[in-house]
mmCIF file of C-alpha atoms in Angstrom:
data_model
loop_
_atom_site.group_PDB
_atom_site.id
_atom_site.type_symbol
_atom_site.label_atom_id
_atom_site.label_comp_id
_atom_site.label_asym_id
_atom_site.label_seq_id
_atom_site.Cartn_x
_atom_site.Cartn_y
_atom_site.Cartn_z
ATOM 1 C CA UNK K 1 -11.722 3.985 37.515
ATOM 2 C CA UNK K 2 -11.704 0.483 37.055
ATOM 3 C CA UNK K 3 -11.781 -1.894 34.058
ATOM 4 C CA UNK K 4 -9.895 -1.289 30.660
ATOM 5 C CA UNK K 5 -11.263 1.978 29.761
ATOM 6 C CA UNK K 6 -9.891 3.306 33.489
ATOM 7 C CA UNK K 7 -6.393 2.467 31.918
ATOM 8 C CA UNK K 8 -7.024 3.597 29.008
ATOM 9 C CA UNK K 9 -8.001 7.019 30.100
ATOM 10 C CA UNK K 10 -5.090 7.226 32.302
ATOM 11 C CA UNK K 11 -2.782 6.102 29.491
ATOM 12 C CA UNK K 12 -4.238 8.972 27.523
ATOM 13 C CA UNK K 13 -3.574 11.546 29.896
ATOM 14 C CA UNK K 14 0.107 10.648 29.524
ATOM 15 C CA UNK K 15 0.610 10.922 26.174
ATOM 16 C CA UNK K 16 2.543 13.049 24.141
ATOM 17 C CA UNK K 17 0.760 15.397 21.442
ATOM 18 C CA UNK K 18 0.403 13.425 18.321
ATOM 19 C CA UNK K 19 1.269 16.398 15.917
ATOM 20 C CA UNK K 20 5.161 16.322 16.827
ATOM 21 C CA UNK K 21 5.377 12.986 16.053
ATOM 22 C CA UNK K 22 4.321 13.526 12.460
ATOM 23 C CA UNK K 23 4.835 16.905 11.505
ATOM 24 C CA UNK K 24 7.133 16.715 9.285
ATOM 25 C CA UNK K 25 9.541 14.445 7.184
ATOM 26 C CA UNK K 26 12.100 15.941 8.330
ATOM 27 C CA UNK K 27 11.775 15.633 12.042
ATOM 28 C CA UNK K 28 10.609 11.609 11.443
ATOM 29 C CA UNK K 29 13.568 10.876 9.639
ATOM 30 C CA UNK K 30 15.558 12.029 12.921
ATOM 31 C CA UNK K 31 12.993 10.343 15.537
ATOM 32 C CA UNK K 32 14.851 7.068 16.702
ATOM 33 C CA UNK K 33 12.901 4.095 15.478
ATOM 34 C CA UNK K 34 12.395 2.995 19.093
ATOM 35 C CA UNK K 35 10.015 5.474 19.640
ATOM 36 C CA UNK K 36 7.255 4.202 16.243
ATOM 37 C CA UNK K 37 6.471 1.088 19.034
ATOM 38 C CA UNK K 38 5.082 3.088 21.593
ATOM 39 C CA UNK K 39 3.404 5.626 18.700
ATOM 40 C CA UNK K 40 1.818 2.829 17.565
ATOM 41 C CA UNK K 41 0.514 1.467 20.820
ATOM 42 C CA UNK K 42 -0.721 4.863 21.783
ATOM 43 C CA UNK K 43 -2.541 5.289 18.477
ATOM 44 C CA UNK K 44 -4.613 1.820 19.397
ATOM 45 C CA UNK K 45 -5.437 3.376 22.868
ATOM 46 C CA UNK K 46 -6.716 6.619 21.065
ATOM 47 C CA UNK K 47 -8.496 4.245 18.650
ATOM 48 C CA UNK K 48 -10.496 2.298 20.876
ATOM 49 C CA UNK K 49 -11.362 5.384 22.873
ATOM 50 C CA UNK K 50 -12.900 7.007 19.278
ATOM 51 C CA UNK K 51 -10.236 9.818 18.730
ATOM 52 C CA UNK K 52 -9.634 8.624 15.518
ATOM 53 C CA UNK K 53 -7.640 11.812 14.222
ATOM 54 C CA UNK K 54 -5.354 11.410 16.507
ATOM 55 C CA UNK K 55 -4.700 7.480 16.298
ATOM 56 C CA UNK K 56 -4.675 8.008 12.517
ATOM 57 C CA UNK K 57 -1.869 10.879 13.101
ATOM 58 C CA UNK K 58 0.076 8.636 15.425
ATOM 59 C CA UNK K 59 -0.552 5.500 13.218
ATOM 60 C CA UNK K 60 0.629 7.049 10.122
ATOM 61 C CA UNK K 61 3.754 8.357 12.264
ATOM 62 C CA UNK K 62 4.844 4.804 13.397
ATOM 63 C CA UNK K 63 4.222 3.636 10.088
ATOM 64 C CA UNK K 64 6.913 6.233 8.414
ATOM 65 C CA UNK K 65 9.197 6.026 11.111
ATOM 66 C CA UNK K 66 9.125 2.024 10.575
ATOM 67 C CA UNK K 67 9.865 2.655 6.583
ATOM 68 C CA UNK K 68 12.565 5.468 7.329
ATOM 69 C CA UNK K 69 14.317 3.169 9.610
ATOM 70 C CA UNK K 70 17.705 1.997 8.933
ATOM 71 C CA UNK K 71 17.227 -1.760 8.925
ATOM 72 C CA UNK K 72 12.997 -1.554 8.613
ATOM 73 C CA UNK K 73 11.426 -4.599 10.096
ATOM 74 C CA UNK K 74 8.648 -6.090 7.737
ATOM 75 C CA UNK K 75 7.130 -7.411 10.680
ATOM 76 C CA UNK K 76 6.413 -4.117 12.133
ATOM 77 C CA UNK K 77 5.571 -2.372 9.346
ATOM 78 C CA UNK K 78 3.043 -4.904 8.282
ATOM 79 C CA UNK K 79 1.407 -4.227 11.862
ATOM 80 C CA UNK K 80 1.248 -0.067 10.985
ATOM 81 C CA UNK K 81 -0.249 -1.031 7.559
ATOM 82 C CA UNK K 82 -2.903 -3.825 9.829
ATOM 83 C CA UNK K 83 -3.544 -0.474 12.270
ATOM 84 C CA UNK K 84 -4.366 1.780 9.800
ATOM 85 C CA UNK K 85 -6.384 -0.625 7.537
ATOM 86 C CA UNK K 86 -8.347 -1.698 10.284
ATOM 87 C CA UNK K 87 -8.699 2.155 11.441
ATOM 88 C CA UNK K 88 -9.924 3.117 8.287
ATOM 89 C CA UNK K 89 -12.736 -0.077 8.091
ATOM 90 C CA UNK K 90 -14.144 1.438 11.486
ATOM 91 C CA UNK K 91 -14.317 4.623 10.362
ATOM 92 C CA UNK K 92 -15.754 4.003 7.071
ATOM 93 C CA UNK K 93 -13.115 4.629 4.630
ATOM 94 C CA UNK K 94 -13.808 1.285 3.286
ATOM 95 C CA UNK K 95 -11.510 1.986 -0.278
ATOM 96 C CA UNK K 96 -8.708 2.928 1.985
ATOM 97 C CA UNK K 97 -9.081 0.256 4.088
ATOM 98 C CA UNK K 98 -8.321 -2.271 1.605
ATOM 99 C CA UNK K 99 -5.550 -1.007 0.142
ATOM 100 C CA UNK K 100 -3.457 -0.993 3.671
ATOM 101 C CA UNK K 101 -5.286 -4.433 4.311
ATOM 102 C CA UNK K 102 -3.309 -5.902 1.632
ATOM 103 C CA UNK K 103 -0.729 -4.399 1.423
ATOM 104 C CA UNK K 104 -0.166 -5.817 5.378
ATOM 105 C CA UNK K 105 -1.221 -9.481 4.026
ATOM 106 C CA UNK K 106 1.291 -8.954 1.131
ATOM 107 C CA UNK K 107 3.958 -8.463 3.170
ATOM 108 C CA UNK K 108 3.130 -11.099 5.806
ATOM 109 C CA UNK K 109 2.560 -13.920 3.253
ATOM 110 C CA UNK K 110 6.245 -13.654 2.772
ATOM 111 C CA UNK K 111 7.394 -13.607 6.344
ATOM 112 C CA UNK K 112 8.916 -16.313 8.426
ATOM 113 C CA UNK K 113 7.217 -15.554 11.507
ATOM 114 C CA UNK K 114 4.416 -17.991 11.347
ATOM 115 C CA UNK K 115 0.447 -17.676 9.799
ATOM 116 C CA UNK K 116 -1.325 -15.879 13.136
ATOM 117 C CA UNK K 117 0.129 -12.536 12.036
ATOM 118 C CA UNK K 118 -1.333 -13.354 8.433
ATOM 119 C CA UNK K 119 -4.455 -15.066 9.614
ATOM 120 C CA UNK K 120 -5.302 -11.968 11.064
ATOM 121 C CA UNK K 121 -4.789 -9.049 8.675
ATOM 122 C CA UNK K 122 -6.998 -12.045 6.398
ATOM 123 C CA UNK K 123 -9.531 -11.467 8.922
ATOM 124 C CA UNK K 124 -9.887 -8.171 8.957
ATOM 125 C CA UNK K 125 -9.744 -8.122 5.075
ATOM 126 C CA UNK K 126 -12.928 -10.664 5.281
ATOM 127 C CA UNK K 127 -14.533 -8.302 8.009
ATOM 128 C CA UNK K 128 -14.244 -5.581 5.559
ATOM 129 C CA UNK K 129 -15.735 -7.231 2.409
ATOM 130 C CA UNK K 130 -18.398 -8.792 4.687
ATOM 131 C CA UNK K 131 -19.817 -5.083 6.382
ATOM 132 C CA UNK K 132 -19.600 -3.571 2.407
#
């Protein structure tokens, strides 16, 4: 196959299962942190290919990994709260979708990183007010 979906496709057929990522507090409070990067990137190939259970399983995985972490990067776990707001505004759960939305600008606002981060969780937000 050629073109982005070809890669896509081919990601997918390498991926872990999603459920033993998330399954249970327990087992994400022992999954190295390393591992919510690739979870997360994963869960935006499942996205785009429409197997939203799944990205929403490994989305919400990366996200409490991030949290659980030792030192948790407010970066990153803006980006899980970005994924899963703008999973949610493609799928229609518009309510949900807001809440993560800001709570991912909230946190962004007060990081040192620069506005593109920001700009875009903003975006999304205005996306979201603009299709209700």
């Amino acid at each position: 196959m050629q073109g982005g979906r070809g890669r896509h496709l081919r990601a997918d057929e390498m991926r872990p299962p999603a459920a033993p990522l998330a399954s249970t507090e327990r087992s994400r409070r022992k999954t190295p942190p390393a591992i919510s990067g690739p979870a997360s990137g994963l869960g935006n190939t499942l996205a785009r290919l429409g197997r939203y259970e799944e990205a929403e399983t490994l989305y919400r995985a990366a996200l409490a990994m991030r949290e659980a972490a030792e030192r948790p990067s407010p970066s990153d776990i803006a980006n899980s709260l970005a994924n899963l707001g703008g999973l949610y505004r493609d799928i229609g759960r518009l309510a949900e979708s807001e809440d993560f939305l800001k709570r991912s600008i909230a946190m962004r606002e007060n990081l040192p990183q620069g506005p593109r981060a920001l700009a875009n969780s903003l975006s999304m937000l205005a996306d979201l007010y603009q299709d209700t």
